[in-house]
Amino acid sequence: MYAVSTPTDATRRPAPPAETATANRTWWDGEATSYYVEHGSFLGDTDFVWGPERLREEDARLLGDPSGQVVLEIGAGSGQCSRWLAAHRATVVATDLSAGMVATGVAVNAAVESEARVPFAQCDGRSLPFADASFDTVFTAYGVVPFVADSDVVMAEAARVLRPGGRFVFSTTHPIRWAFPDDPGAGGLTARHSYFDRTPYVEQDASGHATYVEHHRTLGDRVREIAAAGLVLVDLVEPEWPEGHDEPWGGWSPLRGRVIPGTAIFVCRKPA
Ligand SMILES: C[S@@+](CC[C@H](N)C(=O)[O-])C[C@H]1O[C@@H](n2cnc3c(N)ncnc32)[C@H](O)[C@@H]1O
């Protein structure tokens, strides 16, 4: 789990779409600065890393040649991936639900070279303020997908704003991790929870109001929601933890990364 706050209570219980969105928007607003302070040097200001294994888009090329593409990033955080694409001559819009994350991204823009600066918009990945078929590519690196109750809606929205033949690529926590404690050490190598239990992970305050929520889908669930959105899954990338990379990120660590996958990257296409 990404949460680093000290919740009154962490539990598993239903968390409907509106409750999830309110909790996570508030949580990411509160965490925006500390997320950048903690992870900004790993992520870079104008760099594109798909997850804690440090797979770079420069090497993976899951989005194809960025030059000339019109691209939408959802759950962009401070927008470093969008900046990398802009620096490689794509036309990019970075979006995020959290005003705090957007504000951080706008502040970082001021510190980078002008050709890497990108426009930001604050919006929910489940309701995009863009016309149908306006983008060649939609993507997110660890944004939106695990933080919504209705990820099928995210897939449908991405499909709607993509032009025919365009691609939607998203990375997220590998579903198998749901079964294991979020422990970077040996304790994180023993399954303790059912992979098949979709009950969300919820942190809540003393009154029982959710303050942070993560939702789980099995691999099969993801394939079905991609297909239901009219997209075609063309690859599922499970980055291995590389030799020489010894920087953990929360529960993602070299120890666990060499045994079980930590990230899943779904590469989808909208049929031409
Ligand atoms: C783990 S951060 C990843 C940020 C960025 N992609 C990165 O690699 O640093 C998750 C992001 O998803 C955003 N997010 C959560 N729910 C969202 C939603 N429903 N719509 C859009 N963004 C959302 C959060 O505000 C946060 O910026």
Tab-separated table of C-alpha atoms and ligand atoms in Angstrom:
chain	number	residue	atom	x	y	z
A	1	MET	CA	0.000	0.000	0.000
A	2	TYR	CA	1.159	3.539	-0.658
A	3	ALA	CA	-0.265	4.992	2.545
A	4	VAL	CA	2.447	6.217	4.875
A	5	SER	CA	0.224	8.107	7.302
A	6	THR	CA	-0.655	6.681	10.693
A	7	PRO	CA	-4.295	5.694	10.294
A	8	THR	CA	-6.557	5.279	13.246
A	9	ASP	CA	-7.617	1.999	11.782
A	10	ALA	CA	-6.711	-0.100	8.752
A	11	THR	CA	-9.244	-2.671	7.698
A	12	ARG	CA	-10.881	-4.426	4.755
A	13	ARG	CA	-14.431	-3.333	4.073
A	14	PRO	CA	-16.574	-2.164	1.156
A	15	ALA	CA	-15.766	1.374	-0.047
A	16	PRO	CA	-18.145	2.655	-2.754
A	17	PRO	CA	-16.943	4.929	-5.599
A	18	ALA	CA	-17.833	8.286	-3.993
A	19	GLU	CA	-16.353	7.410	-0.596
A	20	THR	CA	-13.192	6.137	-2.281
A	21	ALA	CA	-12.806	9.276	-4.421
A	22	THR	CA	-13.318	11.652	-1.487
A	23	ALA	CA	-10.862	9.765	0.723
A	24	ASN	CA	-8.154	9.447	-1.906
A	25	ARG	CA	-8.434	13.007	-3.175
A	26	THR	CA	-7.998	14.310	0.368
A	27	TRP	CA	-5.212	11.826	1.087
A	28	TRP	CA	-3.198	12.695	-2.050
A	29	ASP	CA	-3.716	16.418	-1.407
A	30	GLY	CA	-2.177	15.927	2.029
A	31	GLU	CA	0.648	13.742	0.734
A	32	ALA	CA	1.596	15.732	-2.377
A	33	THR	CA	4.605	17.483	-0.896
A	34	SER	CA	5.940	14.533	1.064
A	35	TYR	CA	5.473	12.195	-1.932
A	36	TYR	CA	7.637	14.523	-4.010
A	37	VAL	CA	10.221	14.900	-1.233
A	38	GLU	CA	10.368	11.136	-0.675
A	39	HIS	CA	10.259	9.906	-4.280
A	40	GLY	CA	11.186	12.913	-6.420
A	41	SER	CA	14.848	11.966	-6.751
A	42	PHE	CA	13.939	8.376	-7.754
A	43	LEU	CA	11.376	9.565	-10.302
A	44	GLY	CA	13.213	12.623	-11.612
A	45	ASP	CA	11.545	15.804	-12.829
A	46	THR	CA	11.785	14.915	-16.530
A	47	ASP	CA	12.032	11.136	-16.554
A	48	PHE	CA	9.649	8.251	-17.197
A	49	VAL	CA	9.830	5.276	-14.843
A	50	TRP	CA	7.003	2.709	-14.886
A	51	GLY	CA	7.419	1.567	-11.266
A	52	PRO	CA	9.701	0.678	-8.367
A	53	GLU	CA	11.695	-1.779	-10.532
A	54	ARG	CA	12.857	1.328	-12.409
A	55	LEU	CA	11.851	0.150	-15.881
A	56	ARG	CA	12.244	3.278	-18.005
A	57	GLU	CA	10.063	4.119	-20.997
A	58	GLU	CA	13.290	5.068	-22.756
A	59	ASP	CA	14.182	1.350	-22.704
A	60	ALA	CA	10.741	-0.289	-22.756
A	61	ARG	CA	9.158	1.860	-25.508
A	62	LEU	CA	5.660	0.724	-24.575
A	63	LEU	CA	4.177	3.964	-25.945
A	64	GLY	CA	6.076	3.845	-29.236
A	65	ASP	CA	7.923	6.829	-30.663
A	66	PRO	CA	6.669	9.862	-28.701
A	67	SER	CA	7.543	12.367	-31.408
A	68	GLY	CA	4.390	13.936	-32.836
A	69	GLN	CA	1.998	11.993	-30.619
A	70	VAL	CA	-0.845	13.675	-28.750
A	71	VAL	CA	-0.802	12.147	-25.275
A	72	LEU	CA	-2.939	12.238	-22.122
A	73	GLU	CA	-1.533	11.220	-18.746
A	74	ILE	CA	-4.053	10.382	-16.014
A	75	GLY	CA	-3.016	10.186	-12.347
A	76	ALA	CA	0.096	12.086	-13.378
A	77	GLY	CA	1.217	13.184	-9.912
A	78	SER	CA	3.860	15.844	-10.463
A	79	GLY	CA	3.989	15.004	-14.171
A	80	GLN	CA	7.576	13.825	-14.648
A	81	CYS	CA	6.529	11.212	-17.238
A	82	SER	CA	4.604	13.808	-19.226
A	83	ARG	CA	7.643	16.103	-19.136
A	84	TRP	CA	9.857	13.339	-20.504
A	85	LEU	CA	7.409	12.824	-23.369
A	86	ALA	CA	7.213	16.571	-24.055
A	87	ALA	CA	11.012	16.731	-24.135
A	88	HIS	CA	10.785	13.984	-26.783
A	89	ARG	CA	8.461	16.127	-28.917
A	90	ALA	CA	5.065	14.744	-27.893
A	91	THR	CA	2.138	17.102	-27.206
A	92	VAL	CA	1.050	16.167	-23.704
A	93	VAL	CA	-1.600	17.023	-21.113
A	94	ALA	CA	-0.938	15.890	-17.539
A	95	THR	CA	-3.985	15.352	-15.314
A	96	ASP	CA	-4.606	14.297	-11.736
A	97	LEU	CA	-7.490	14.181	-9.289
A	98	SER	CA	-5.512	15.913	-6.563
A	99	ALA	CA	-5.099	19.697	-6.529
A	100	GLY	CA	-2.033	19.166	-4.346
A	101	MET	CA	-0.390	16.917	-6.915
A	102	VAL	CA	-1.261	19.333	-9.730
A	103	ALA	CA	0.175	22.256	-7.741
A	104	THR	CA	3.409	20.311	-7.210
A	105	GLY	CA	3.557	19.548	-10.924
A	106	VAL	CA	3.056	23.188	-11.870
A	107	ALA	CA	5.808	24.194	-9.424
A	108	VAL	CA	8.194	21.602	-10.898
A	109	ASN	CA	7.426	22.899	-14.407
A	110	ALA	CA	9.012	26.211	-13.441
A	111	ALA	CA	12.276	24.442	-12.602
A	112	VAL	CA	12.743	22.569	-15.903
A	113	GLU	CA	13.673	23.597	-19.423
A	114	SER	CA	10.818	25.190	-21.324
A	115	GLU	CA	10.470	22.390	-23.922
A	116	ALA	CA	9.717	19.902	-21.106
A	117	ARG	CA	6.956	21.985	-19.496
A	118	VAL	CA	3.452	20.541	-19.775
A	119	PRO	CA	-0.052	21.878	-19.144
A	120	PHE	CA	-1.907	20.370	-16.193
A	121	ALA	CA	-5.620	19.823	-15.623
A	122	GLN	CA	-7.277	18.636	-12.433
A	123	CYS	CA	-9.745	15.855	-13.172
A	124	ASP	CA	-10.826	12.402	-12.166
A	125	GLY	CA	-9.580	9.601	-14.423
A	126	ARG	CA	-13.158	8.283	-14.362
A	127	SER	CA	-14.580	11.426	-15.987
A	128	LEU	CA	-12.245	13.052	-18.480
A	129	PRO	CA	-13.067	16.550	-19.787
A	130	PHE	CA	-11.873	15.749	-23.308
A	131	ALA	CA	-13.671	14.995	-26.559
A	132	ASP	CA	-13.952	11.512	-28.017
A	133	ALA	CA	-10.965	10.304	-30.054
A	134	SER	CA	-8.696	13.224	-29.071
A	135	PHE	CA	-5.514	11.329	-28.129
A	136	ASP	CA	-3.051	8.931	-29.738
A	137	THR	CA	-2.039	7.583	-26.320
A	138	VAL	CA	-3.433	7.574	-22.792
A	139	PHE	CA	-1.269	6.279	-19.971
A	140	THR	CA	-0.599	6.233	-16.266
A	141	ALA	CA	2.299	5.003	-14.163
A	142	TYR	CA	0.732	3.789	-10.927
A	143	GLY	CA	-2.004	6.445	-11.025
A	144	VAL	CA	-5.802	6.125	-10.746
A	145	VAL	CA	-6.348	2.384	-11.307
A	146	PRO	CA	-5.856	0.961	-7.761
A	147	PHE	CA	-7.369	4.107	-6.204
A	148	VAL	CA	-10.876	3.819	-7.642
A	149	ALA	CA	-13.739	1.477	-6.849
A	150	ASP	CA	-14.869	1.392	-10.479
A	151	SER	CA	-11.765	0.857	-12.587
A	152	ASP	CA	-13.974	-0.429	-15.412
A	153	VAL	CA	-15.073	3.212	-15.824
A	154	VAL	CA	-11.425	4.322	-16.128
A	155	MET	CA	-10.883	1.815	-18.942
A	156	ALA	CA	-14.049	2.994	-20.707
A	157	GLU	CA	-13.028	6.670	-20.421
A	158	ALA	CA	-9.540	5.959	-21.744
A	159	ALA	CA	-11.074	4.071	-24.670
A	160	ARG	CA	-13.492	6.921	-25.379
A	161	VAL	CA	-10.843	9.656	-25.641
A	162	LEU	CA	-8.474	7.486	-27.710
A	163	ARG	CA	-8.510	7.678	-31.464
A	164	PRO	CA	-9.016	4.331	-33.230
A	165	GLY	CA	-5.661	2.549	-33.253
A	166	GLY	CA	-4.457	4.473	-30.191
A	167	ARG	CA	-3.063	2.861	-27.057
A	168	PHE	CA	-3.812	2.844	-23.358
A	169	VAL	CA	-0.931	1.724	-21.168
A	170	PHE	CA	-1.100	1.571	-17.392
A	171	SER	CA	1.141	0.241	-14.669
A	172	THR	CA	-0.151	-0.769	-11.281
A	173	THR	CA	0.731	-2.975	-8.354
A	174	HIS	CA	0.902	-6.556	-9.598
A	175	PRO	CA	-2.331	-8.269	-8.446
A	176	ILE	CA	-0.418	-11.128	-6.807
A	177	ARG	CA	0.948	-8.665	-4.223
A	178	TRP	CA	-2.539	-8.422	-2.692
A	179	ALA	CA	-1.995	-11.837	-1.108
A	180	PHE	CA	1.208	-10.805	0.668
A	181	PRO	CA	1.913	-8.414	3.564
A	182	ASP	CA	3.289	-5.067	2.432
A	183	ASP	CA	6.649	-5.834	4.035
A	184	PRO	CA	9.888	-5.313	2.078
A	185	GLY	CA	11.596	-7.978	4.197
A	186	ALA	CA	11.185	-11.733	4.531
A	187	GLY	CA	7.757	-11.251	6.127
A	188	GLY	CA	6.539	-10.080	2.726
A	189	LEU	CA	7.284	-13.436	1.118
A	190	THR	CA	4.558	-15.463	2.795
A	191	ALA	CA	0.998	-15.223	1.446
A	192	ARG	CA	-1.390	-14.254	4.245
A	193	HIS	CA	-4.470	-12.964	2.424
A	194	SER	CA	-6.650	-14.383	-0.312
A	195	TYR	CA	-5.746	-13.210	-3.809
A	196	PHE	CA	-9.420	-13.739	-4.642
A	197	ASP	CA	-10.761	-11.419	-1.920
A	198	ARG	CA	-11.678	-8.140	-3.649
A	199	THR	CA	-12.675	-6.403	-0.403
A	200	PRO	CA	-10.842	-3.038	-0.478
A	201	TYR	CA	-8.051	-2.039	1.896
A	202	VAL	CA	-9.386	0.944	3.867
A	203	GLU	CA	-7.748	3.274	6.352
A	204	GLN	CA	-10.306	5.178	8.373
A	205	ASP	CA	-10.508	7.738	11.132
A	206	ALA	CA	-12.070	7.332	14.558
A	207	SER	CA	-15.553	8.012	13.138
A	208	GLY	CA	-15.182	5.294	10.529
A	209	HIS	CA	-14.736	7.684	7.591
A	210	ALA	CA	-12.318	6.353	5.009
A	211	THR	CA	-9.085	8.356	4.744
A	212	TYR	CA	-7.339	6.159	2.150
A	213	VAL	CA	-8.562	3.290	-0.019
A	214	GLU	CA	-6.966	0.764	-2.377
A	215	HIS	CA	-8.953	-1.635	-4.522
A	216	HIS	CA	-7.883	-5.009	-5.853
A	217	ARG	CA	-8.678	-6.806	-9.077
A	218	THR	CA	-7.319	-10.191	-10.103
A	219	LEU	CA	-5.477	-10.498	-13.401
A	220	GLY	CA	-8.595	-12.063	-14.901
A	221	ASP	CA	-10.728	-9.126	-13.683
A	222	ARG	CA	-8.345	-6.689	-15.397
A	223	VAL	CA	-8.441	-8.590	-18.685
A	224	ARG	CA	-12.244	-8.624	-18.579
A	225	GLU	CA	-12.558	-4.888	-17.845
A	226	ILE	CA	-10.115	-4.065	-20.655
A	227	ALA	CA	-12.149	-6.204	-23.063
A	228	ALA	CA	-15.437	-4.710	-21.823
A	229	ALA	CA	-14.089	-1.232	-22.669
A	230	GLY	CA	-13.548	-2.361	-26.273
A	231	LEU	CA	-9.752	-2.426	-25.912
A	232	VAL	CA	-7.409	-5.231	-26.908
A	233	LEU	CA	-4.684	-6.344	-24.501
A	234	VAL	CA	-1.505	-6.663	-26.561
A	235	ASP	CA	1.065	-7.184	-23.781
A	236	LEU	CA	1.343	-7.661	-20.042
A	237	VAL	CA	4.795	-6.604	-18.870
A	238	GLU	CA	6.028	-7.847	-15.469
A	239	PRO	CA	9.341	-6.049	-14.904
A	240	GLU	CA	11.977	-8.081	-13.088
A	241	TRP	CA	13.985	-6.473	-10.327
A	242	PRO	CA	17.323	-5.704	-11.995
A	243	GLU	CA	20.773	-6.515	-10.664
A	244	GLY	CA	22.446	-3.520	-9.055
A	245	HIS	CA	19.174	-1.768	-8.135
A	246	ASP	CA	19.073	-1.752	-4.335
A	247	GLU	CA	16.650	1.086	-3.598
A	248	PRO	CA	13.415	-0.151	-1.977
A	249	TRP	CA	10.104	1.694	-2.352
A	250	GLY	CA	7.744	0.860	0.517
A	251	GLY	CA	6.951	-2.832	0.200
A	252	TRP	CA	8.811	-3.121	-3.130
A	253	SER	CA	12.338	-4.339	-2.439
A	254	PRO	CA	15.174	-6.251	-4.097
A	255	LEU	CA	14.438	-9.251	-1.855
A	256	ARG	CA	10.785	-9.528	-2.869
A	257	GLY	CA	11.330	-8.277	-6.405
A	258	ARG	CA	13.537	-11.239	-7.237
A	259	VAL	CA	10.849	-13.721	-6.148
A	260	ILE	CA	7.424	-12.285	-6.986
A	261	PRO	CA	6.445	-9.587	-9.486
A	262	GLY	CA	5.682	-6.171	-7.985
A	263	THR	CA	4.371	-4.308	-11.019
A	264	ALA	CA	2.067	-5.202	-13.907
A	265	ILE	CA	2.004	-3.001	-17.018
A	266	PHE	CA	-1.008	-3.515	-19.255
A	267	VAL	CA	-0.505	-2.470	-22.871
A	268	CYS	CA	-3.856	-2.063	-24.629
A	269	ARG	CA	-4.938	-0.901	-28.067
A	270	LYS	CA	-8.175	0.548	-29.343
A	271	PRO	CA	-9.003	-1.310	-32.536
A	272	ALA	CA	-8.477	0.759	-35.687
B	1	LIG	C1	1.166	6.615	-6.692
B	1	LIG	S1	0.737	8.195	-7.310
B	1	LIG	C2	1.487	8.109	-8.926
B	1	LIG	C3	1.769	9.460	-9.485
B	1	LIG	C4	2.615	9.479	-10.757
B	1	LIG	N1	1.989	8.760	-11.836
B	1	LIG	C5	4.007	8.979	-10.470
B	1	LIG	O1	4.451	8.019	-11.127
B	1	LIG	O2	4.656	9.562	-9.617
B	1	LIG	C6	-0.994	7.999	-7.654
B	1	LIG	C7	-1.651	9.217	-8.253
B	1	LIG	O3	-2.974	8.865	-8.692
B	1	LIG	C8	-3.794	9.998	-8.438
B	1	LIG	N2	-5.204	9.559	-8.395
B	1	LIG	C9	-5.824	8.790	-7.458
B	1	LIG	N3	-7.100	8.616	-7.790
B	1	LIG	C10	-7.314	9.275	-8.952
B	1	LIG	C11	-8.437	9.465	-9.797
B	1	LIG	N4	-9.637	8.923	-9.505
B	1	LIG	N5	-8.284	10.200	-10.926
B	1	LIG	C12	-7.090	10.759	-11.233
B	1	LIG	N6	-5.986	10.633	-10.459
B	1	LIG	C13	-6.093	9.889	-9.335
B	1	LIG	C14	-3.302	10.519	-7.110
B	1	LIG	O4	-3.737	11.840	-6.867
B	1	LIG	C15	-1.793	10.380	-7.300
B	1	LIG	O5	-1.233	11.537	-7.867
